CSV table of C-alpha atoms (C1' of nucleotides) in Angstrom, one decimal:
chain,number,residue,atom,x,y,z
P,27,MET,CA,-16.8,25.5,-3.6
P,28,ALA,CA,-14.5,22.8,-4.5
P,29,ARG,CA,-14.6,19.0,-4.7
P,30,PRO,CA,-14.1,17.5,-1.0
P,31,ARG,CA,-11.2,15.1,-0.3
P,32,LYS,CA,-12.0,11.5,-0.4
P,33,PHE,CA,-9.6,10.5,2.3
P,34,SER,CA,-9.0,11.5,6.0
P,35,PRO,CA,-5.4,12.6,6.7
P,36,GLU,CA,-5.5,11.0,10.2
P,37,LEU,CA,-6.4,7.7,8.7
P,38,ALA,CA,-4.0,8.0,5.8
P,39,ILE,CA,-1.0,8.6,8.1
P,40,ASP,CA,-2.0,5.6,10.1
P,41,ALA,CA,-2.1,3.4,7.1
P,42,ALA,CA,1.2,5.0,5.8
P,43,MET,CA,2.8,4.1,9.1
P,44,HIS,CA,1.6,0.5,9.1
P,45,THR,CA,2.8,0.2,5.4
P,46,PHE,CA,6.3,1.7,6.3
P,47,TRP,CA,6.5,-0.7,9.4
P,48,SER,CA,5.6,-3.7,7.4
P,49,ASN,CA,7.7,-3.0,4.3
P,50,GLY,CA,10.4,-0.7,5.2
P,51,PHE,CA,10.9,2.7,3.5
P,52,HIS,CA,12.6,1.4,0.4
P,53,GLY,CA,10.1,-1.5,0.4
P,54,ALA,CA,7.1,0.7,0.2
P,55,PRO,CA,6.6,2.3,-3.2
P,56,PHE,CA,4.6,5.3,-3.5
P,57,ASP,CA,2.0,3.4,-5.3
P,58,LEU,CA,1.6,1.0,-2.5
P,59,LEU,CA,1.2,4.0,-0.1
P,60,VAL,CA,-1.6,5.4,-2.4
P,61,LYS,CA,-3.3,2.2,-2.4
P,62,LYS,CA,-2.9,1.5,1.3
P,63,THR,CA,-4.0,5.2,2.5
P,64,GLY,CA,-7.0,5.2,0.1
P,65,ALA,CA,-5.7,8.8,-1.0
P,66,SER,CA,-4.7,10.0,-4.3
P,67,ARG,CA,-1.0,10.5,-5.4
P,68,HIS,CA,-1.9,14.2,-5.6
P,69,GLY,CA,-3.6,14.3,-2.3
P,70,LEU,CA,-0.6,12.8,-0.5
P,71,TYR,CA,1.8,15.2,-1.9
P,72,GLN,CA,-0.5,18.1,-1.2
P,73,GLU,CA,-1.0,17.1,2.6
P,74,PHE,CA,2.4,15.7,3.4
P,75,GLY,CA,4.9,16.8,0.9
P,76,ASP,CA,7.2,14.2,-0.3
P,77,LYS,CA,7.8,10.6,0.6
P,78,ASP,CA,10.6,11.6,3.1
P,79,ARG,CA,8.2,13.9,4.9
P,80,LEU,CA,5.4,11.4,4.9
P,81,LEU,CA,7.8,9.0,6.7
P,82,LEU,CA,8.6,11.7,9.3
P,83,PHE,CA,4.9,12.2,9.9
P,84,SER,CA,4.6,8.4,10.1
P,85,LEU,CA,7.4,8.2,12.8
P,86,GLN,CA,5.7,10.9,14.8
P,87,HIS,CA,2.3,9.1,14.6
P,88,TYR,CA,4.2,5.9,15.6
P,89,GLU,CA,5.6,7.5,18.7
P,90,LYS,CA,2.2,8.7,19.7
P,91,THR,CA,0.0,5.9,19.1
P,92,VAL,CA,2.2,2.8,19.4
P,93,LEU,CA,4.7,3.9,22.1
P,94,GLY,CA,3.0,7.0,23.6
P,95,GLU,CA,1.1,5.2,26.5
P,96,LEU,CA,4.1,3.0,27.3
P,97,VAL,CA,6.5,5.8,27.6
P,98,GLU,CA,3.8,8.0,29.7
P,99,GLU,CA,3.9,5.3,32.2
P,100,LEU,CA,7.8,5.7,32.7
P,101,HIS,CA,7.3,9.5,33.2
P,102,ARG,CA,5.2,8.8,36.2
P,103,ASP,CA,6.7,9.8,39.6
P,104,GLU,CA,6.9,6.4,41.0
P,105,ALA,CA,7.9,4.6,37.8
P,106,ALA,CA,11.1,2.5,38.6
P,107,LEU,CA,12.3,-1.1,37.9
P,108,PRO,CA,8.8,-2.8,37.7
P,109,GLU,CA,7.7,-0.2,35.2
P,110,LEU,CA,10.9,-0.6,33.0
P,111,ARG,CA,10.3,-4.4,32.9
P,112,HIS,CA,6.8,-3.9,31.9
P,113,PHE,CA,7.9,-1.5,29.2
P,114,PHE,CA,10.3,-3.9,27.5
P,115,HIS,CA,8.0,-6.8,27.9
P,116,ARG,CA,5.4,-4.7,26.0
P,117,ILE,CA,7.8,-3.6,23.2
P,118,ALA,CA,9.1,-7.2,22.9
P,119,GLN,CA,5.4,-8.2,22.2
P,120,ILE,CA,4.7,-5.5,19.8
P,121,ALA,CA,8.0,-6.0,18.0
P,122,ARG,CA,7.1,-9.5,17.2
P,123,TYR,CA,3.5,-10.5,17.6
P,124,ASP,CA,1.5,-7.2,17.2
P,125,SER,CA,3.4,-6.4,14.1
P,126,ASN,CA,4.1,-9.9,12.5
P,127,GLY,CA,7.7,-9.7,13.2
P,128,ALA,CA,8.4,-6.4,11.7
P,129,GLY,CA,10.3,-5.1,14.8
P,130,CYS,CA,10.3,-1.5,15.7
P,131,LEU,CA,9.7,1.1,13.0
P,132,ILE,CA,11.9,3.7,14.4
P,133,CYS,CA,14.9,1.1,14.7
P,134,ASN,CA,14.3,-0.2,11.4
P,135,THR,CA,14.2,3.3,9.9
P,136,GLN,CA,17.3,4.3,11.6
P,137,LEU,CA,19.2,1.3,10.1
P,138,GLU,CA,17.8,1.8,6.7
P,139,MET,CA,18.2,5.5,6.2
P,140,PRO,CA,21.4,7.4,5.3
P,141,GLU,CA,23.6,8.8,8.0
P,142,GLN,CA,22.6,12.4,7.6
P,143,GLY,CA,19.4,14.1,7.1
P,144,PRO,CA,16.2,15.2,8.9
P,145,VAL,CA,15.1,11.7,9.6
P,146,HIS,CA,18.3,10.6,11.1
P,147,ASP,CA,18.3,13.7,13.4
P,148,HIS,CA,14.8,13.2,14.5
P,149,ILE,CA,15.4,9.5,15.5
P,150,GLY,CA,18.6,10.6,17.3
P,151,ARG,CA,16.7,13.1,19.4
P,152,PHE,CA,14.0,10.5,20.2
P,153,PHE,CA,16.4,8.0,21.6
P,154,GLU,CA,18.2,10.7,23.6
P,155,ARG,CA,14.9,11.6,25.2
P,156,LEU,CA,14.2,7.9,25.8
P,157,ARG,CA,17.5,7.4,27.3
P,158,THR,CA,16.9,10.1,30.0
P,159,THR,CA,13.5,8.7,30.5
P,160,PHE,CA,15.2,5.3,31.4
P,161,LEU,CA,17.8,7.1,33.4
P,162,ARG,CA,15.2,8.7,35.7
P,163,CYS,CA,13.6,5.3,36.2
P,164,LEU,CA,17.0,3.8,37.1
P,165,GLU,CA,17.8,6.6,39.6
P,166,ARG,CA,14.4,6.1,41.3
P,167,ALA,CA,14.9,2.4,41.2
P,168,ARG,CA,18.3,3.0,43.1
P,169,HIS,CA,16.7,5.2,45.7
P,170,LYS,CA,14.0,2.5,46.2
P,171,GLY,CA,16.7,0.0,46.9
P,172,GLN,CA,15.5,-2.1,43.7
P,173,LEU,CA,19.0,-1.8,42.3
P,174,GLU,CA,22.4,-2.3,44.0
P,175,ASP,CA,24.3,0.8,44.9
P,176,GLY,CA,27.2,-0.1,42.9
P,177,LYS,CA,25.4,-0.3,39.6
P,178,ASP,CA,26.2,2.4,37.0
P,179,VAL,CA,22.8,3.8,36.3
P,180,ASN,CA,24.3,5.9,33.2
P,181,ALA,CA,25.9,2.8,31.6
P,182,LEU,CA,22.7,1.0,32.3
P,183,SER,CA,20.5,3.6,30.5
P,184,HIS,CA,22.8,3.2,27.5
P,185,TYR,CA,22.3,-0.6,27.7
P,186,LEU,CA,18.5,-0.3,27.9
P,187,VAL,CA,18.5,2.0,24.7
P,188,GLY,CA,20.7,-0.8,23.1
P,189,LEU,CA,18.1,-3.3,24.3
P,190,VAL,CA,15.4,-1.6,22.4
P,191,HIS,CA,17.4,-1.9,19.2
P,192,SER,CA,18.3,-5.6,20.3
P,193,ILE,CA,14.8,-6.6,20.8
P,194,SER,CA,13.7,-5.1,17.3
P,195,ALA,CA,16.4,-7.0,15.6
P,196,ASN,CA,15.7,-10.2,17.2
P,197,ALA,CA,12.1,-9.8,16.7
P,198,GLN,CA,12.7,-10.0,13.1
P,199,SER,CA,15.7,-12.4,12.9
P,200,ASN,CA,14.8,-15.1,15.3
P,201,PRO,CA,13.4,-18.1,13.7
P,202,SER,CA,11.3,-19.4,16.5
P,203,ASP,CA,9.0,-17.8,19.2
P,204,GLU,CA,10.8,-19.9,21.8
P,205,ALA,CA,14.3,-18.7,20.8
P,206,TYR,CA,12.9,-15.0,21.0
P,207,GLU,CA,11.3,-15.4,24.3
P,208,ALA,CA,14.5,-16.9,25.6
P,209,TYR,CA,16.5,-14.0,24.2
P,210,VAL,CA,14.1,-11.4,25.9
P,211,GLU,CA,14.0,-13.1,29.1
P,212,ILE,CA,17.7,-13.4,29.6
P,213,ALA,CA,18.4,-9.9,28.1
P,214,LEU,CA,15.9,-8.5,30.7
P,215,SER,CA,17.2,-10.5,33.7
P,216,LEU,CA,19.3,-7.5,34.7
P,217,LEU,CA,16.1,-5.7,35.6
P,218,SER,CA,15.1,-8.3,38.2
Q,29,MET,CA,44.7,-18.1,-27.2
Q,30,ALA,CA,42.5,-15.4,-25.7
Q,31,ARG,CA,42.7,-12.4,-23.8
Q,32,PRO,CA,43.5,-12.9,-20.2
Q,33,ARG,CA,41.3,-11.6,-17.3
Q,34,LYS,CA,42.2,-8.3,-15.7
Q,35,PHE,CA,40.8,-9.3,-12.3
Q,36,SER,CA,41.5,-12.0,-9.8
Q,37,PRO,CA,38.1,-13.7,-8.7
Q,38,GLU,CA,39.4,-14.1,-5.2
Q,39,LEU,CA,40.2,-10.3,-4.8
Q,40,ALA,CA,37.0,-9.5,-6.6
Q,41,ILE,CA,34.9,-11.5,-4.1
Q,42,ASP,CA,36.8,-9.8,-1.1
Q,43,ALA,CA,36.1,-6.4,-2.8
Q,44,ALA,CA,32.4,-7.3,-3.4
Q,45,MET,CA,32.0,-8.6,0.2
Q,46,HIS,CA,33.3,-5.2,1.7
Q,47,THR,CA,31.1,-3.3,-0.7
Q,48,PHE,CA,28.0,-5.2,0.4
Q,49,TRP,CA,29.0,-4.8,4.0
Q,50,SER,CA,29.5,-1.1,3.9
Q,51,ASN,CA,26.5,-0.3,1.6
Q,52,GLY,CA,24.1,-3.1,2.0
Q,53,PHE,CA,22.7,-5.2,-0.9
Q,54,HIS,CA,20.3,-2.6,-2.2
Q,55,GLY,CA,22.8,0.1,-1.4
Q,56,ALA,CA,25.5,-1.4,-3.6
Q,57,PRO,CA,24.5,-1.0,-7.3
Q,58,PHE,CA,26.0,-3.2,-9.9
Q,59,ASP,CA,28.2,-0.2,-11.2
Q,60,LEU,CA,29.7,0.3,-7.8
Q,61,LEU,CA,30.7,-3.6,-7.5
Q,62,VAL,CA,32.1,-3.3,-10.9
Q,63,LYS,CA,34.2,-0.4,-9.9
Q,64,LYS,CA,35.2,-1.8,-6.4
Q,65,THR,CA,36.1,-5.2,-7.8
Q,66,GLY,CA,38.1,-3.9,-10.7
Q,67,ALA,CA,36.4,-6.4,-12.9
Q,68,SER,CA,34.1,-5.8,-15.8
Q,69,ARG,CA,30.4,-6.1,-15.7
Q,70,HIS,CA,30.7,-9.0,-18.1
Q,71,GLY,CA,33.6,-10.6,-16.1
Q,72,LEU,CA,31.3,-10.5,-12.8
Q,73,TYR,CA,28.3,-12.0,-14.6
Q,74,GLN,CA,30.4,-14.8,-16.3
Q,75,GLU,CA,32.3,-15.6,-13.0
Q,76,PHE,CA,29.6,-15.4,-10.3
Q,77,GLY,CA,26.2,-15.2,-12.0
Q,78,ASP,CA,23.7,-12.5,-11.1
Q,79,LYS,CA,23.9,-10.1,-8.1
Q,80,ASP,CA,22.2,-12.5,-5.7
Q,81,ARG,CA,24.7,-15.1,-6.4
Q,82,LEU,CA,27.5,-12.6,-5.9
Q,83,LEU,CA,26.0,-11.8,-2.6
Q,84,LEU,CA,25.9,-15.5,-1.7
Q,85,PHE,CA,29.5,-15.8,-2.6
Q,86,SER,CA,30.3,-12.8,-0.5
Q,87,LEU,CA,28.5,-14.3,2.5
Q,88,GLN,CA,30.7,-17.4,2.3
Q,89,HIS,CA,33.7,-15.4,1.9
Q,90,TYR,CA,32.6,-13.5,5.0
Q,91,GLU,CA,32.1,-16.5,7.0
Q,92,LYS,CA,35.6,-17.8,6.0
Q,93,THR,CA,37.7,-14.7,6.3
Q,94,VAL,CA,36.1,-12.6,9.0
Q,95,LEU,CA,34.5,-15.3,11.2
Q,96,GLY,CA,36.3,-18.4,10.2
Q,97,GLU,CA,39.2,-18.1,12.8
Q,98,LEU,CA,36.7,-16.9,15.5
Q,99,VAL,CA,34.4,-19.8,15.1
Q,100,GLU,CA,37.4,-22.3,14.9
Q,101,GLU,CA,38.4,-21.3,18.4
Q,102,LEU,CA,34.9,-22.3,19.6
Q,103,HIS,CA,35.3,-25.6,18.1
Q,104,ARG,CA,38.3,-26.6,20.0
Q,105,ASP,CA,37.7,-29.4,22.7
Q,106,GLU,CA,38.4,-27.2,25.7
Q,107,ALA,CA,36.6,-24.1,24.4
Q,108,ALA,CA,34.0,-23.0,27.1
Q,109,LEU,CA,33.1,-19.7,28.7
Q,110,PRO,CA,36.4,-17.7,28.4
Q,111,GLU,CA,36.3,-18.6,24.7
Q,112,LEU,CA,32.8,-17.4,24.3
Q,113,ARG,CA,33.6,-14.3,26.0
Q,114,HIS,CA,36.5,-13.6,23.6
Q,115,PHE,CA,34.4,-14.5,20.6
Q,116,PHE,CA,31.9,-11.8,21.6
Q,117,HIS,CA,34.4,-9.2,22.3
Q,118,ARG,CA,36.0,-9.7,19.0
Q,119,ILE,CA,32.8,-9.4,16.9
Q,120,ALA,CA,31.7,-6.6,19.0
Q,121,GLN,CA,35.0,-4.8,17.8
Q,122,ILE,CA,34.7,-6.0,14.3
Q,123,ALA,CA,31.0,-4.9,14.0
Q,124,ARG,CA,31.9,-1.4,15.0
Q,125,TYR,CA,35.5,-0.6,14.7
Q,126,ASP,CA,36.8,-2.8,11.9
Q,127,SER,CA,33.9,-2.1,9.8
Q,128,ASN,CA,33.3,1.6,10.6
Q,129,GLY,CA,30.0,0.8,12.2
Q,130,ALA,CA,28.6,-1.5,9.5
Q,131,GLY,CA,27.7,-4.2,11.9
Q,132,CYS,CA,27.6,-7.8,10.7
Q,133,LEU,CA,27.2,-8.6,7.0
Q,134,ILE,CA,25.3,-11.8,7.7
Q,135,CYS,CA,22.7,-10.1,10.2
Q,136,ASN,CA,22.4,-7.0,8.0
Q,137,THR,CA,21.6,-9.3,5.1
Q,138,GLN,CA,19.1,-11.3,6.9
Q,139,LEU,CA,17.3,-8.1,7.8
Q,140,GLU,CA,17.5,-6.7,4.3
Q,141,MET,CA,16.5,-9.6,2.2
Q,142,PRO,CA,13.0,-11.0,1.7
Q,143,GLU,CA,11.7,-13.9,3.8
Q,144,GLN,CA,12.2,-16.6,1.2
Q,145,GLY,CA,14.9,-17.5,-1.3
Q,146,PRO,CA,18.4,-19.2,-1.1
Q,147,VAL,CA,20.0,-16.3,0.7
Q,148,HIS,CA,17.5,-16.5,3.6
Q,149,ASP,CA,18.0,-20.3,3.8
Q,150,HIS,CA,21.7,-20.0,3.6
Q,151,ILE,CA,21.7,-17.5,6.6
Q,152,GLY,CA,19.1,-19.6,8.5
Q,153,ARG,CA,21.5,-22.8,8.3
Q,154,PHE,CA,24.5,-20.6,9.2
Q,155,PHE,CA,22.9,-19.4,12.5
Q,156,GLU,CA,21.7,-22.9,13.3
Q,157,ARG,CA,25.2,-24.1,13.1
Q,158,LEU,CA,26.5,-21.3,15.2
Q,159,ARG,CA,23.9,-22.0,17.8
Q,160,THR,CA,24.9,-25.5,18.2
Q,161,THR,CA,28.6,-24.3,18.5
Q,162,PHE,CA,27.5,-22.1,21.3
Q,163,LEU,CA,25.5,-24.9,23.0
Q,164,ARG,CA,28.7,-27.2,22.9
Q,165,CYS,CA,30.7,-24.5,24.7
Q,166,LEU,CA,27.9,-23.9,27.2
Q,167,GLU,CA,27.7,-27.6,28.0
Q,168,ARG,CA,31.4,-27.7,28.5
Q,169,ALA,CA,31.3,-24.6,30.8
Q,170,ARG,CA,28.7,-26.3,32.9
Q,171,HIS,CA,30.9,-29.5,33.1
Q,172,LYS,CA,33.8,-27.2,34.1
Q,173,GLY,CA,31.8,-25.4,36.8
Q,174,GLN,CA,32.0,-22.2,35.1
Q,175,LEU,CA,28.2,-22.0,34.9
Q,176,GLU,CA,25.7,-22.7,37.5
Q,177,ASP,CA,23.9,-25.9,37.3
Q,178,GLY,CA,20.6,-24.4,37.2
Q,179,LYS,CA,21.2,-22.5,34.1
Q,180,ASP,CA,19.2,-23.6,30.9
Q,181,VAL,CA,22.1,-23.9,28.3
Q,182,ASN,CA,19.7,-24.3,25.4
Q,183,ALA,CA,17.9,-21.1,26.4
Q,184,LEU,CA,21.4,-19.4,26.7
Q,185,SER,CA,22.3,-20.7,23.3
Q,186,HIS,CA,19.5,-18.9,21.8
Q,187,TYR,CA,20.2,-15.8,23.9
Q,188,LEU,CA,23.8,-15.9,22.3
Q,189,VAL,CA,22.6,-16.2,18.8
Q,190,GLY,CA,20.3,-13.2,19.5
Q,191,LEU,CA,23.3,-11.5,20.9
Q,192,VAL,CA,25.0,-11.6,17.6
Q,193,HIS,CA,22.3,-9.6,16.1
Q,194,SER,CA,22.2,-7.3,19.1
Q,195,ILE,CA,25.7,-6.4,18.8
Q,196,SER,CA,25.2,-5.9,15.1
Q,197,ALA,CA,22.4,-3.6,15.4
Q,198,ASN,CA,24.0,-1.5,18.2
Q,199,ALA,CA,27.1,-1.2,16.4
Q,200,GLN,CA,25.2,0.6,13.7
Q,201,SER,CA,22.8,2.5,15.9
Q,202,ASN,CA,24.6,3.6,18.9
Q,203,PRO,CA,25.6,7.3,18.6
Q,204,SER,CA,28.7,7.0,20.8
Q,205,ASP,CA,31.4,4.5,21.4
Q,206,GLU,CA,30.9,4.7,25.1
Q,207,ALA,CA,27.2,3.9,24.8
Q,208,TYR,CA,28.2,1.0,22.6
Q,209,GLU,CA,30.7,-0.3,24.9
Q,210,ALA,CA,28.3,0.0,27.9
Q,211,TYR,CA,25.9,-2.0,26.1
Q,212,VAL,CA,28.2,-4.9,25.1
Q,213,GLU,CA,29.9,-5.0,28.6
Q,214,ILE,CA,26.4,-5.3,30.1
Q,215,ALA,CA,25.0,-7.7,27.6
Q,216,LEU,CA,28.0,-10.0,28.1
Q,217,SER,CA,27.9,-9.9,32.0
Q,218,LEU,CA,26.0,-13.2,31.8
Q,219,LEU,CA,29.1,-14.9,30.6
Q,220,SER,CA,31.1,-13.8,33.7
V,6,DA,C1',52.0,-10.7,-39.3
V,7,DT,C1',47.5,-12.4,-38.9
V,8,DG,C1',43.4,-14.9,-37.4
V,9,DT,C1',41.1,-16.7,-33.5
V,10,DT,C1',39.5,-16.4,-29.0
V,11,DA,C1',37.7,-14.4,-25.1
V,12,DA,C1',37.6,-10.4,-22.1
V,13,DA,C1',36.8,-5.3,-21.5
V,14,DA,C1',34.2,-1.1,-22.1
V,15,DG,C1',30.2,0.9,-22.2
V,16,DA,C1',25.9,1.5,-24.9
V,17,DA,C1',21.0,-0.4,-24.7
V,18,DC,C1',17.0,-2.3,-22.7
V,19,DG,C1',13.2,-3.1,-19.8
V,20,DA,C1',11.7,-2.5,-15.2
V,21,DT,C1',10.7,0.2,-11.2
V,22,DC,C1',10.9,4.2,-8.6
V,23,DA,C1',9.5,9.1,-7.0
V,24,DT,C1',7.6,13.1,-8.8
V,25,DT,C1',5.0,16.2,-12.0
V,26,DC,C1',1.5,17.1,-15.3
V,27,DT,C1',-2.8,16.8,-17.8
V,28,DG,C1',-7.5,16.0,-18.4
V,29,DT,C1',-11.6,14.5,-15.8
V,30,DA,C1',-15.0,14.6,-12.0
V,31,DA,C1',-17.4,16.4,-8.1
V,32,DT,C1',-19.0,20.0,-5.1
V,33,DT,C1',-20.7,24.8,-4.0
V,34,DG,C1',-21.9,29.6,-4.4
V,35,DT,C1',-24.6,32.3,-7.6
Z,13,DA,C1',-28.1,25.6,-14.5
Z,14,DC,C1',-23.3,27.1,-14.6
Z,15,DA,C1',-19.1,28.9,-13.6
Z,16,DA,C1',-15.3,28.4,-10.2
Z,17,DT,C1',-12.7,25.6,-7.6
Z,18,DT,C1',-10.1,21.7,-6.2
Z,19,DA,C1',-9.7,16.7,-5.7
Z,20,DC,C1',-9.0,12.5,-8.4
Z,21,DA,C1',-7.3,9.1,-12.0
Z,22,DG,C1',-3.8,8.0,-14.3
Z,23,DA,C1',-0.3,9.2,-18.1
Z,24,DA,C1',4.1,11.3,-18.6
Z,25,DT,C1',8.9,12.4,-17.1
Z,26,DG,C1',13.4,11.6,-15.8
Z,27,DA,C1',16.4,8.9,-12.8
Z,28,DT,C1',18.4,4.5,-11.4
Z,29,DC,C1',18.6,-0.3,-11.3
Z,30,DG,C1',19.9,-5.1,-12.9
Z,31,DT,C1',20.9,-7.4,-17.0
Z,32,DT,C1',22.1,-8.1,-21.8
Z,33,DC,C1',24.1,-6.8,-26.3
Z,34,DT,C1',27.6,-4.8,-29.3
Z,35,DT,C1',31.8,-3.0,-30.2
Z,36,DT,C1',36.6,-2.9,-29.4
Z,37,DT,C1',40.9,-4.6,-27.5
Z,38,DA,C1',44.3,-7.8,-25.9
Z,39,DA,C1',46.9,-12.1,-26.1
Z,40,DC,C1',48.4,-16.2,-28.5
Z,41,DA,C1',48.9,-20.1,-31.9
Z,42,DT,C1',50.2,-20.6,-36.4
DNA sequence: ATGTTAAAAGAACGATCATTCTGTAATTGT
DNA sequence: ACAATTACAGAATGATCGTTCTTTTAACAT
């Protein structure tokens, strides 16, 4: 009945996500998103709404495809300190090497976007969920004796959320791989 | 002979610095800089050149007025671990409370500006100088027995530069003061 | 007082952005 | 084959940005 679409929404979101990740929200003009997704301007607006909503879809896609598996591991019943260590080593690698020093899309977006609005709220909820995931792992670690009894697991869970932002910032700012790895190694020494 | 200037270049730079600090480079349109500095568009261009050069002047002003005294303390002959601790506690306070959660101007600028150009180079040199300052303090700390002999002071100096970025990022991203202070406290525990 | 000088005020320009609109092309049911 | 429908391609629009230009204003030397 009608002309079929030239692009796949699934592939388009993935391309949009990588474009936002590499260039930032303000560094990714709509024309670039059109080119990278292979879609048409009209097609993107029709399918996803405006640029802000395209960013929201990209963030959700990022949570699912980039972080999904890693967070899943932390949700397993036995996940404790070794799993946390693995999680941070993995995101440290993603933030610098898998993404060419682009850091973490969610962290970057939170720093780039204004203080209010749906994107900011979405990210706030994401990090709150992540913190309780960390907290569960820390509690399990304490029960397993992997953590000294005196440690404040609640404070530690805040530290770990901060560590995500830290790793993202350092993945982008550190001039040398050696310096970056020294940073990550020492920052993670609390989990040893 | 001629009409006198209405604005003081010194005060204008200070106002520009605070404007860039609060709003970021791309978030500070020239009109806003004109308003905040009390200067005229023409006056700013005449005195400082274009917007990029105004940012460079603002960065130097920031290094002098915001960080100058703190860095000076680290240059004293006896400065070691306690002085480093003090330095980081102070910048942690500045990055969140003195600046209303704006973080560190230099860190923000490095993340916001493109990979090449005079601003990027200037910031790169700044952090390299800062790292050697940290390194000197760490070496003094080791000689004074404040640091275990096994510690790799070079790796630690990289960690401390990373910590500056970490604190800046967390000052902006952390939702609560409690979470922020938990992060800073634990991140600095290596200096105790 | 008046002419000279340089700054202030803001209009103007060209570029870029997100978004919308218009005309063209492609597919399908009849 | 052709009408109906919908996507595509890119022009048009309106806003905002950095920068420049033009006009007006203020101070001082004479």
